[in-house]
Amino acid sequence: MYWCFERILVLLSIVLLIGCTNKTAKEAPVKISNEKIEQQDSVYINRILALDTLSREDRGQSLSQLKKELLNSSIKSDEAYYNYITALLLITENNKDSAEAYFKKCSPTLPNSPLQTLKQISLDNLFLEKEALGNPEFLIHLHQEADSLEKKNKKVIYQLYELIAKAYYFNRDLDKSLQFTELYFKNNPFKEHRKVKKHFYDISFLLASQLKQGEKATYYLEELRKIVDEEGDELAKVRFYDQEANLYGILNQPEKALVSSKKHYYYSKKLNALQDNTFNNLATSFVGNKQIDSAIYYYKYGIFVNDSLHSPSSKHILYGGLSNAYRLKGDYKNALDAIDSSFTIHTRMTEQINANKLEEIRAKYKSDEKDLEIKVLKANYDLQQKVVRQQWWLLGAVLIIGIGVVYYFTILHKQRMLKVKNRELEQVNKSMELEQRLLQLQLNPHFIYNAIANLQGFIATDRKQEANRYLLNFSHLMRNILELNRNKLIGLDKELDAVNNYVQLQQMRFDQAFDYEVETNDLPIEEFAIPPMLLQPFIENAIEHGFRGLTYKGRIDITVEETASNLMIEIRDNGIGLQKKQAINKEKQSLSSIITQERLDVLFNKTSKQAYFEVIDRKLISSETGVIVKFYLPIEII
């Protein structure tokens, strides 16, 4: 009730300042009957659910209007809806931590109110995005909620079905994800609305195409075609024909794939939205149809367009395709020139990327590293004490039984202990390797799902070029992740290439709120081997936490140096620094540092400590803010 009185005082002050002395203060919150509350619940719930039928801009305006109405309400039960609507607005601003706080403050008057269900679904969704990847217990929790909702509040159960589908997608169970996506649509009260249908068919086509279910993918795409034709949105047609080309590729129908690629090219050209990837896809379709000369023409045209767009990140792909076309034609000289250009561009691009990544974690995890060292020292001390006690017992046994018998049983005992210890160590190593692979793979579904949402946002706001660039960078990152996670060690150039794709996506997401640069000191980085996805978590922390709330432009610098005994990679940022970051996230315990060191131990430190990292708060060593992370790795040559 205090928030209401505070707003009353503020309103009264404003009234007095403008001279409207005839106004009176608002009355205290009014309590109403449960029947009246249920009627208001029905009205508000319908308005909240109807938000799914609005565009991004209209949704924001509708939320703001509803928040304004609730702010001026004198009914106590409306406070819960005010907190819920405020949380939804914060999510549109990507302020998820504050949104979570408002969701938790939302306390409906009636225990069985649909708002209580919507609140729990929203909190579960935030939890899924932050911490529940690969968590089977969370899926069990969601299914229990669904069982409960099937007996009550069926009106909002479709939103829970969509959340379960998302959770299964994150866990790479695409069959289950598609199953619950269909349940979401079946139970959606707005399923006849064009926007809801388009969202459903779009997601279902993505899942069916990834499952290689050609018949379902064809059906979903055909339904999308009807909606696109009804809307008459030319930009939607561009995306549709690209999806259609992908479908025909799945169905192994290269002729039809070429037709769709040509349509994609035509509409892109008509809208003046031609991108280098448009030429690449069309040329690739020509190669699939063995029309090599046409493929060569469009690869060259794409390279020409790429030069005008200044987008070197995809130029080497065009040269690679051009080289393959020349090879198929039998023109090996031009094929060699093209592949040489591709390699040169890729190398130059890698050198530019290498200056951007090594900084955020040092002081945050320094205490964890010290705690780990203390535990190791304590374990060693306890083991030494145990050995001393065993030696005294063995000495007594020697005096009683004799040197021969004691020696025999001592050797036998030590052999058994070593076997048990070796088995335990093998199990620990296997567990750590499996956990490492699991943690690496968790990025794929999480990132894919949110990337689709960001891409839809660009399309919805008619930001065509940004949508195309975002899709291109996203496809490169996904390909890098799928390729790199197959190996325990990869070339440093490939790691930095994957990091560059990730950073470019984040720059687009945060509207170029930070810069980055890589310095390799002319080292042959393609020859150095490092674990895959080693740098990305620290880059993510710098972006997500280090740059939060900055009033100036952020910056990340990556430096690679070689010493006589190891390879040093440094990440440096100018964010808020480690101490402030710990204060902001004091309730959140990150395991990134421990997991990273365990990965290094499994790969390099089995006999001696050859690989490690350290995190430094720049404020402790200079007047600047930010974090420095330094990796020290043994020099491994591929």
XYZ file of C-alpha atoms in Angstrom:
638
model
C 0.000 0.000 0.000
C 2.976 2.354 0.541
C 3.608 2.735 -3.183
C 0.102 4.047 -3.675
C 0.427 6.676 -0.902
C 3.792 7.798 -2.314
C 2.255 8.348 -5.737
C -0.637 10.257 -4.125
C 1.843 12.637 -2.447
C 3.733 13.169 -5.705
C 0.504 13.873 -7.587
C -0.613 16.341 -4.896
C 2.731 18.184 -5.116
C 2.399 18.536 -8.886
C -1.170 19.762 -8.528
C -0.079 22.450 -6.031
C 2.803 23.558 -8.262
C 0.566 24.174 -11.262
C -1.942 26.004 -9.145
C -4.784 23.489 -9.260
C -5.593 23.819 -5.597
C -9.131 22.609 -6.029
C -8.015 18.997 -6.579
C -8.235 16.479 -3.764
C -5.973 13.571 -2.920
C -6.726 10.085 -4.148
C -8.524 7.787 -1.840
C -6.820 4.862 -0.169
C -6.925 1.530 -2.046
C -10.409 0.100 -2.148
C -11.091 -3.505 -1.216
C -13.668 -5.304 -3.357
C -15.377 -8.696 -3.273
C -13.831 -11.866 -4.696
C -16.545 -11.989 -7.359
C -15.584 -8.499 -8.549
C -11.887 -9.463 -8.512
C -12.624 -12.495 -10.701
C -14.421 -10.262 -13.203
C -11.458 -7.864 -13.304
C -9.078 -10.833 -13.632
C -10.951 -11.980 -16.708
C -10.667 -8.544 -18.339
C -6.974 -8.085 -17.571
C -6.038 -11.668 -18.497
C -7.760 -11.305 -21.882
C -5.820 -8.098 -22.544
C -2.539 -9.747 -21.533
C -3.106 -12.835 -23.676
C -4.099 -10.683 -26.648
C -0.598 -9.155 -26.627
C 0.561 -12.172 -28.659
C -1.469 -10.880 -31.611
C 0.272 -7.487 -31.698
C 3.412 -6.322 -33.435
C 6.445 -5.475 -31.320
C 5.717 -1.743 -31.473
C 1.988 -2.132 -30.753
C 2.739 -4.550 -27.924
C 4.976 -1.991 -26.213
C 2.358 0.739 -26.568
C -0.383 -1.543 -25.222
C 1.742 -2.498 -22.192
C 2.542 1.144 -21.460
C -1.126 2.089 -21.673
C -2.170 -0.764 -19.383
C 0.557 0.149 -16.882
C -0.689 3.744 -16.843
C -4.260 2.579 -16.153
C -3.121 0.332 -13.301
C -0.957 3.093 -11.828
C -4.026 5.300 -11.459
C -6.170 2.504 -10.024
C -7.344 2.691 -6.403
C -8.200 -1.022 -6.225
C -5.721 -3.019 -4.141
C -5.945 -6.187 -6.260
C -4.659 -4.231 -9.282
C -1.207 -3.926 -7.681
C -0.335 -7.488 -8.747
C -1.184 -6.698 -12.374
C 0.860 -3.489 -12.192
C 3.953 -5.487 -11.127
C 3.354 -8.118 -13.817
C 2.924 -5.560 -16.628
C 6.020 -3.674 -15.429
C 7.999 -6.928 -15.626
C 6.807 -7.522 -19.200
C 7.912 -4.005 -20.176
C 11.344 -4.605 -18.622
C 11.714 -7.783 -20.666
C 11.065 -5.823 -23.874
C 13.967 -3.608 -22.750
C 16.109 -6.738 -22.146
C 16.342 -5.902 -18.429
C 15.650 -9.435 -17.247
C 17.071 -9.156 -13.736
C 14.730 -6.289 -12.839
C 11.872 -8.095 -14.589
C 12.436 -11.139 -12.396
C 12.198 -8.956 -9.277
C 8.850 -7.517 -10.417
C 7.511 -10.978 -11.285
C 8.312 -12.103 -7.745
C 6.553 -9.023 -6.313
C 3.418 -9.976 -8.245
C 1.060 -11.496 -5.625
C -2.472 -12.080 -6.941
C -5.280 -11.661 -4.396
C -6.936 -14.959 -5.416
C -4.688 -18.054 -5.082
C -6.110 -19.756 -8.203
C -5.957 -16.638 -10.370
C -4.685 -17.164 -13.947
C -2.220 -14.373 -13.159
C -0.508 -16.678 -10.662
C -0.024 -19.208 -13.482
C 1.281 -16.559 -15.905
C 3.686 -15.324 -13.227
C 5.086 -18.843 -12.678
C 5.423 -19.456 -16.419
C 7.322 -16.165 -16.802
C 9.693 -17.021 -13.932
C 10.230 -20.520 -15.366
C 11.052 -18.978 -18.727
C 13.676 -16.679 -17.186
C 15.122 -19.616 -15.245
C 15.286 -21.702 -18.417
C 17.210 -19.030 -20.279
C 19.700 -18.522 -17.424
C 20.286 -21.860 -15.705
C 18.078 -24.801 -16.740
C 19.803 -25.995 -19.917
C 20.261 -29.750 -19.845
C 18.396 -29.968 -16.513
C 16.014 -32.974 -16.545
C 14.569 -32.017 -13.147
C 13.376 -28.716 -14.621
C 11.546 -30.573 -17.406
C 9.877 -32.772 -14.788
C 8.817 -29.607 -12.942
C 7.288 -28.177 -16.139
C 5.371 -31.396 -16.815
C 4.017 -31.374 -13.266
C 2.816 -27.812 -13.814
C 1.151 -28.895 -17.071
C -0.640 -31.777 -15.300
C -1.922 -29.334 -12.703
C -3.042 -26.772 -15.281
C -4.978 -29.366 -17.258
C -7.330 -29.545 -14.264
C -7.555 -25.755 -13.803
C -6.690 -22.542 -15.649
C -6.793 -24.243 -19.045
C -7.146 -20.803 -20.567
C -3.403 -20.092 -20.241
C -2.001 -23.615 -20.560
C -0.905 -22.984 -24.154
C 1.819 -20.634 -22.881
C 3.190 -23.428 -20.689
C 3.159 -25.789 -23.686
C 5.257 -23.266 -25.615
C 7.721 -23.067 -22.704
C 8.007 -26.882 -22.579
C 8.635 -26.923 -26.341
C 11.396 -24.351 -25.826
C 12.954 -26.430 -23.032
C 12.983 -29.556 -25.199
C 14.545 -27.537 -28.023
C 17.299 -26.374 -25.712
C 17.889 -30.034 -24.790
C 17.996 -31.000 -28.506
C 14.901 -33.229 -28.249
C 13.373 -31.857 -31.443
C 10.599 -34.454 -31.671
C 9.230 -33.481 -28.255
C 9.734 -29.798 -29.051
C 7.609 -30.137 -32.197
C 4.981 -32.144 -30.278
C 4.515 -29.434 -27.646
C 4.672 -26.663 -30.263
C 1.642 -28.288 -31.874
C -0.084 -28.476 -28.463
C 0.676 -24.787 -27.959
C -1.083 -23.914 -31.204
C -3.990 -26.300 -30.647
C -4.812 -24.744 -27.246
C -4.086 -21.126 -28.233
C -7.314 -19.072 -28.034
C -5.957 -16.817 -30.805
C -4.898 -19.608 -33.155
C -6.958 -18.138 -35.994
C -5.046 -14.868 -35.803
C -2.592 -14.385 -38.646
C 0.362 -13.388 -36.420
C -0.097 -16.429 -34.142
C -0.384 -18.779 -37.117
C 2.697 -17.281 -38.741
C 4.692 -17.714 -35.528
C 3.539 -21.334 -35.191
C 4.251 -22.331 -38.794
C 7.611 -20.566 -38.741
C 8.818 -22.423 -35.625
C 7.277 -25.725 -36.760
C 8.996 -25.465 -40.157
C 12.330 -24.867 -38.425
C 11.865 -27.963 -36.239
C 10.549 -30.194 -39.044
C 13.369 -29.178 -41.394
C 15.985 -29.901 -38.720
C 14.319 -33.285 -38.158
C 14.442 -33.906 -41.949
C 10.681 -34.512 -41.892
C 10.036 -33.429 -45.447
C 6.280 -33.977 -45.465
C 5.651 -31.907 -42.319
C 8.106 -29.221 -43.388
C 6.305 -28.985 -46.730
C 2.929 -28.577 -45.000
C 4.151 -25.878 -42.637
C 5.849 -23.963 -45.443
C 2.718 -24.143 -47.572
C 0.715 -22.613 -44.719
C 3.362 -19.912 -44.414
C 2.973 -19.239 -48.121
C -0.747 -18.544 -47.673
C -0.057 -16.067 -44.859
C 2.703 -14.322 -46.803
C 0.407 -14.004 -49.823
C -2.352 -12.537 -47.619
C -0.009 -10.034 -45.977
C 1.580 -8.901 -49.230
C 4.786 -8.140 -47.327
C 7.605 -8.156 -49.884
C 10.279 -8.638 -47.228
C 8.399 -11.676 -45.904
C 8.459 -13.094 -49.432
C 12.228 -12.762 -49.517
C 12.536 -14.840 -46.360
C 9.888 -17.320 -47.540
C 11.672 -18.146 -50.791
C 14.916 -18.656 -48.904
C 13.097 -21.129 -46.623
C 11.575 -22.799 -49.680
C 15.015 -23.256 -51.226
C 16.183 -24.876 -47.992
C 13.174 -27.212 -48.044
C 13.897 -28.387 -51.581
C 17.475 -28.956 -50.528
C 16.194 -31.263 -47.764
C 13.934 -33.026 -50.273
C 16.911 -33.448 -52.651
C 15.163 -31.528 -55.415
C 17.930 -29.251 -56.757
C 15.884 -28.013 -59.745
C 13.127 -26.647 -57.496
C 15.726 -25.325 -55.053
C 17.199 -23.314 -57.929
C 13.791 -21.892 -58.854
C 13.215 -20.757 -55.256
C 16.720 -19.301 -55.040
C 16.016 -17.297 -58.198
C 12.808 -15.962 -56.652
C 14.723 -15.079 -53.505
C 17.228 -13.219 -55.678
C 14.474 -11.468 -57.671
C 12.605 -10.129 -54.639
C 15.836 -9.134 -52.893
C 16.857 -7.184 -55.985
C 13.388 -5.665 -56.309
C 13.560 -4.399 -52.715
C 17.161 -3.240 -53.156
C 18.096 -5.696 -50.417
C 20.685 -7.775 -52.232
C 23.351 -9.198 -49.942
C 26.422 -11.277 -50.688
C 24.751 -14.352 -49.187
C 21.920 -13.986 -51.743
C 24.445 -14.466 -54.537
C 26.169 -17.272 -52.645
C 22.901 -19.225 -52.176
C 21.914 -18.730 -55.814
C 25.347 -19.748 -57.071
C 25.306 -22.817 -54.833
C 21.930 -23.809 -56.318
C 23.428 -23.475 -59.811
C 26.275 -25.780 -58.742
C 23.713 -28.294 -57.468
C 22.143 -28.218 -60.926
C 25.556 -28.485 -62.633
C 25.195 -25.059 -64.261
C 28.787 -24.144 -63.506
C 29.116 -21.035 -65.704
C 26.080 -19.426 -64.081
C 27.439 -20.345 -60.660
C 30.777 -18.700 -61.481
C 28.979 -15.546 -62.658
C 26.976 -15.143 -59.443
C 29.928 -15.994 -57.201
C 31.855 -13.177 -58.915
C 28.852 -10.861 -58.703
C 28.570 -11.646 -54.991
C 32.250 -10.806 -54.501
C 31.649 -7.480 -56.263
C 28.677 -6.708 -53.990
C 30.695 -7.795 -50.972
C 33.383 -5.235 -51.819
C 30.759 -2.487 -51.750
C 29.334 -3.745 -48.437
C 32.766 -4.016 -46.789
C 31.847 -7.378 -45.254
C 35.015 -9.518 -45.306
C 33.499 -12.080 -42.936
C 31.684 -13.771 -45.841
C 33.948 -12.912 -48.754
C 36.192 -15.914 -48.209
C 33.100 -18.160 -48.449
C 32.291 -16.699 -51.871
C 35.865 -17.283 -53.007
C 35.680 -20.828 -51.649
C 32.520 -21.507 -53.662
C 34.102 -19.909 -56.728
C 37.142 -22.169 -56.369
C 34.900 -25.235 -56.186
C 33.017 -24.108 -59.322
C 36.261 -23.614 -61.241
C 37.419 -27.045 -60.069
C 34.218 -28.678 -61.323
C 34.720 -26.883 -64.639
C 38.286 -28.165 -64.866
C 39.859 -24.690 -64.664
C 42.369 -25.561 -61.963
C 44.445 -22.395 -62.352
C 41.534 -20.101 -61.531
C 40.416 -22.569 -58.850
C 43.824 -22.256 -57.208
C 43.740 -18.435 -57.452
C 40.266 -18.352 -55.904
C 41.153 -20.661 -53.001
C 44.318 -18.626 -52.428
C 42.190 -15.455 -52.218
C 39.827 -17.206 -49.828
C 42.717 -18.255 -47.609
C 44.291 -14.769 -47.689
C 41.019 -13.045 -46.761
C 40.304 -15.579 -44.025
C 43.780 -15.112 -42.576
C 43.482 -11.310 -42.646
C 40.055 -11.481 -41.055
C 41.356 -13.783 -38.325
C 44.180 -11.375 -37.565
C 41.660 -8.549 -37.168
C 39.473 -10.653 -34.903
C 42.338 -11.716 -32.668
C 42.484 -8.357 -30.905
C 39.214 -8.553 -29.022
C 38.620 -10.985 -26.264
C 40.682 -11.695 -23.152
C 39.550 -9.813 -20.056
C 36.790 -10.231 -17.626
C 37.144 -12.976 -15.085
C 40.398 -12.649 -13.164
C 39.471 -11.144 -9.796
C 35.941 -12.561 -9.773
C 37.230 -16.100 -9.682
C 40.511 -15.397 -7.872
C 38.986 -16.287 -4.525
C 37.546 -19.498 -5.979
C 40.981 -20.413 -7.291
C 42.527 -19.751 -3.864
C 39.826 -21.816 -2.177
C 40.595 -24.644 -4.544
C 44.313 -24.396 -3.760
C 43.550 -24.441 -0.007
C 41.394 -27.536 -0.438
C 44.190 -29.241 -2.379
C 46.748 -28.346 0.290
C 44.440 -29.558 3.058
C 43.803 -32.807 1.193
C 47.558 -33.309 0.771
C 48.116 -32.618 4.480
C 45.376 -35.065 5.514
C 46.835 -37.661 3.168
C 50.298 -37.147 4.656
C 48.917 -37.508 8.179
C 47.150 -40.678 7.153
C 50.372 -42.061 5.682
C 52.243 -41.225 8.906
C 49.671 -43.088 10.993
C 49.805 -46.044 8.641
C 53.578 -46.125 8.922
C 53.376 -46.319 12.736
C 50.927 -49.205 12.476
C 53.138 -50.920 9.966
C 56.141 -50.469 12.285
C 54.229 -52.148 15.105
C 53.223 -54.952 12.766
C 56.870 -55.361 11.742
C 57.859 -55.796 15.400
C 55.091 -58.381 15.999
C 54.777 -60.356 12.819
C 58.086 -59.838 11.103
C 59.557 -57.924 8.262
C 58.604 -60.491 5.634
C 54.865 -60.696 6.439
C 54.542 -56.913 6.908
C 56.300 -56.265 3.631
C 54.003 -58.671 1.782
C 50.772 -57.204 3.116
C 52.039 -53.641 2.693
C 52.753 -54.219 -0.984
C 49.393 -55.956 -1.442
C 47.537 -53.116 0.315
C 49.259 -50.408 -1.724
C 48.514 -52.210 -4.977
C 44.849 -52.432 -4.135
C 44.692 -48.774 -3.110
C 46.408 -47.728 -6.338
C 43.938 -49.729 -8.428
C 40.976 -48.176 -6.618
C 42.490 -44.704 -6.943
C 43.183 -45.226 -10.637
C 39.610 -46.340 -11.251
C 38.297 -43.313 -9.381
C 40.546 -40.983 -11.351
C 39.431 -42.536 -14.620
C 35.797 -42.002 -13.673
C 36.480 -38.393 -12.650
C 38.284 -37.718 -15.934
C 35.465 -39.233 -17.962
C 32.884 -37.251 -16.003
C 34.785 -34.029 -16.503
C 35.175 -34.644 -20.235
C 31.457 -35.369 -20.583
C 30.595 -32.253 -18.579
C 32.945 -30.265 -20.782
C 31.212 -31.438 -23.952
C 27.783 -30.828 -22.405
C 28.685 -27.267 -21.405
C 30.057 -26.592 -24.892
C 26.918 -27.887 -26.573
C 24.559 -25.887 -24.311
C 25.305 -22.733 -26.273
C 23.782 -24.166 -29.469
C 20.076 -24.485 -28.524
C 20.082 -21.465 -26.229
C 21.730 -19.251 -28.774
C 19.680 -20.574 -31.724
C 16.357 -19.985 -29.975
C 17.192 -16.435 -28.881
C 18.827 -15.637 -32.230
C 15.555 -16.476 -33.976
C 13.747 -14.058 -31.659
C 16.303 -11.306 -32.388
C 16.036 -11.992 -36.119
C 12.244 -11.737 -35.926
C 12.699 -8.409 -34.150
C 14.822 -7.061 -37.014
C 12.303 -8.269 -39.566
C 9.348 -6.901 -37.597
C 10.968 -3.462 -37.466
C 11.781 -3.603 -41.223
C 15.553 -3.518 -40.582
C 16.314 -5.579 -43.686
C 20.065 -5.212 -44.006
C 20.628 -5.844 -40.295
C 18.430 -8.943 -40.507
C 20.450 -10.283 -43.421
C 23.776 -9.552 -41.721
C 22.527 -11.068 -38.465
C 21.386 -14.243 -40.258
C 24.720 -14.535 -42.062
C 26.816 -14.143 -38.892
C 24.513 -16.504 -37.040
C 24.920 -19.237 -39.686
C 28.711 -18.880 -39.564
C 28.738 -19.154 -35.766
C 26.533 -22.256 -35.772
C 28.750 -23.930 -38.358
C 31.857 -23.107 -36.333
C 30.327 -24.495 -33.133
C 29.186 -27.748 -34.769
C 32.633 -28.273 -36.327
C 34.785 -27.240 -33.360
C 32.968 -29.243 -30.666
C 34.007 -32.488 -32.351
C 37.624 -32.032 -31.278
C 39.433 -31.724 -27.959
C 41.917 -29.248 -29.468
C 41.504 -26.851 -32.392
C 43.580 -24.207 -34.108
C 43.677 -20.818 -32.385
C 42.593 -19.233 -35.662
C 39.378 -21.272 -35.661
C 38.661 -20.365 -32.029
C 39.117 -16.671 -32.766
C 36.964 -16.975 -35.882
C 34.110 -18.435 -33.807
C 34.562 -15.710 -31.169
C 34.438 -13.036 -33.865
C 31.103 -14.338 -35.147
C 29.730 -14.365 -31.582
C 30.945 -10.811 -30.844
C 29.466 -9.467 -34.086
C 26.089 -10.935 -33.158
C 26.329 -9.362 -29.688
C 27.311 -6.009 -31.218
C 24.191 -6.106 -33.377
C 22.122 -7.138 -30.363
C 23.424 -4.244 -28.202
C 23.446 -1.721 -31.081
C 27.240 -1.386 -31.317
C 27.546 -0.507 -27.612
C 31.139 -1.756 -27.533
C 34.215 -2.148 -29.790
C 36.734 -4.963 -29.959
C 40.166 -5.562 -31.451
C 42.606 -8.489 -31.775
C 46.424 -8.299 -31.816
C 48.284 -11.500 -32.793
C 51.771 -9.981 -33.097
C 52.171 -11.725 -36.492
C 52.166 -15.161 -34.841
C 51.184 -18.262 -36.897
C 47.974 -18.692 -34.917
C 46.703 -21.434 -37.197
C 49.520 -23.643 -35.835
C 48.672 -23.230 -32.131
C 46.184 -25.690 -30.596
C 43.794 -24.739 -27.769
C 40.581 -26.268 -26.324
C 37.434 -25.248 -28.268
C 35.076 -22.623 -26.792
C 37.698 -21.658 -24.168
C 37.438 -17.884 -24.620
C 33.696 -17.424 -25.288
C 32.452 -17.625 -21.635
C 34.803 -14.823 -20.589
C 33.808 -12.686 -23.577
C 30.166 -13.278 -22.676
C 30.764 -12.191 -19.060
C 32.469 -9.004 -20.263
C 29.514 -8.155 -22.520
C 26.616 -9.320 -20.319
C 27.926 -8.141 -16.928
C 31.023 -5.991 -17.378
C 29.303 -3.536 -19.722
C 26.005 -3.433 -17.863
C 25.060 0.122 -16.954
C 28.074 1.754 -18.673
C 27.685 5.405 -19.582
C 30.541 5.191 -22.077
C 31.354 2.864 -24.946
C 32.726 -0.511 -23.929
C 35.840 -2.054 -25.428
C 37.395 -5.519 -25.507
C 41.007 -6.143 -26.570
C 42.562 -9.559 -27.219
C 46.328 -10.033 -27.357
C 48.231 -13.206 -28.301
C 51.899 -13.575 -27.320
C 54.409 -16.442 -27.406
C 57.091 -16.932 -24.758
C 59.822 -19.522 -24.515
C 57.625 -21.915 -22.541
C 54.001 -21.098 -23.247
C 51.332 -19.291 -25.246
C 49.737 -16.291 -23.485
C 46.283 -15.012 -24.446
C 45.018 -11.851 -22.729
C 41.431 -10.485 -22.633
C 41.097 -6.876 -21.457
C 37.861 -4.873 -21.053
C 36.967 -1.392 -19.753
C 33.770 -2.472 -17.967
C 32.609 -1.857 -14.418
C 35.330 -3.997 -12.923
C 35.308 -7.136 -10.827
C 34.387 -5.712 -7.410
C 31.294 -3.871 -8.645
C 30.334 -6.874 -10.723
C 30.503 -9.124 -7.671
C 28.317 -6.659 -5.741
C 25.714 -6.695 -8.489
C 25.734 -10.476 -8.809
C 26.328 -11.388 -5.162
C 23.478 -13.948 -5.156
C 24.626 -15.653 -8.333
C 27.445 -18.185 -8.087
C 29.221 -18.858 -11.370
C 31.078 -22.088 -12.003
C 32.811 -20.876 -15.166
C 36.207 -20.485 -13.512
C 36.191 -23.925 -11.891
C 34.958 -25.639 -15.033
C 37.547 -23.864 -17.201
C 40.403 -24.883 -14.904
C 39.103 -28.465 -14.785
C 39.110 -28.558 -18.579
C 42.698 -27.326 -18.641
C 43.662 -29.887 -15.994
C 42.130 -32.769 -17.983
C 43.861 -31.718 -21.207
C 47.253 -30.454 -19.998
C 47.842 -30.853 -16.251
C 47.778 -34.624 -15.693
C 51.433 -34.748 -14.605
C 52.303 -31.117 -13.866
C 50.624 -27.716 -13.986
C 51.264 -26.493 -17.516
C 48.015 -24.598 -18.202
C 46.203 -22.073 -16.031
C 44.564 -18.662 -16.084
C 44.294 -15.660 -13.784
C 41.788 -12.832 -13.382
C 42.795 -9.286 -12.355
C 40.678 -6.264 -11.434
C 42.280 -3.348 -13.291
C 41.228 -0.987 -10.489
C 43.695 -2.756 -8.158
C 46.687 -2.132 -10.432
C 45.807 1.163 -12.105
C 43.306 4.016 -12.158
C 41.330 2.335 -14.940
C 38.281 0.124 -14.492
C 37.687 -3.258 -16.051
C 39.023 -6.791 -15.860
C 42.044 -8.591 -17.311
C 42.026 -12.352 -17.935
C 45.281 -14.082 -18.875
C 45.537 -17.662 -20.142
C 48.871 -19.477 -19.996
C 48.825 -22.569 -22.219
C 51.515 -25.028 -23.278
C 52.565 -24.599 -26.885
C 50.798 -27.341 -28.828
C 51.456 -27.454 -32.579
C 48.722 -28.822 -34.852
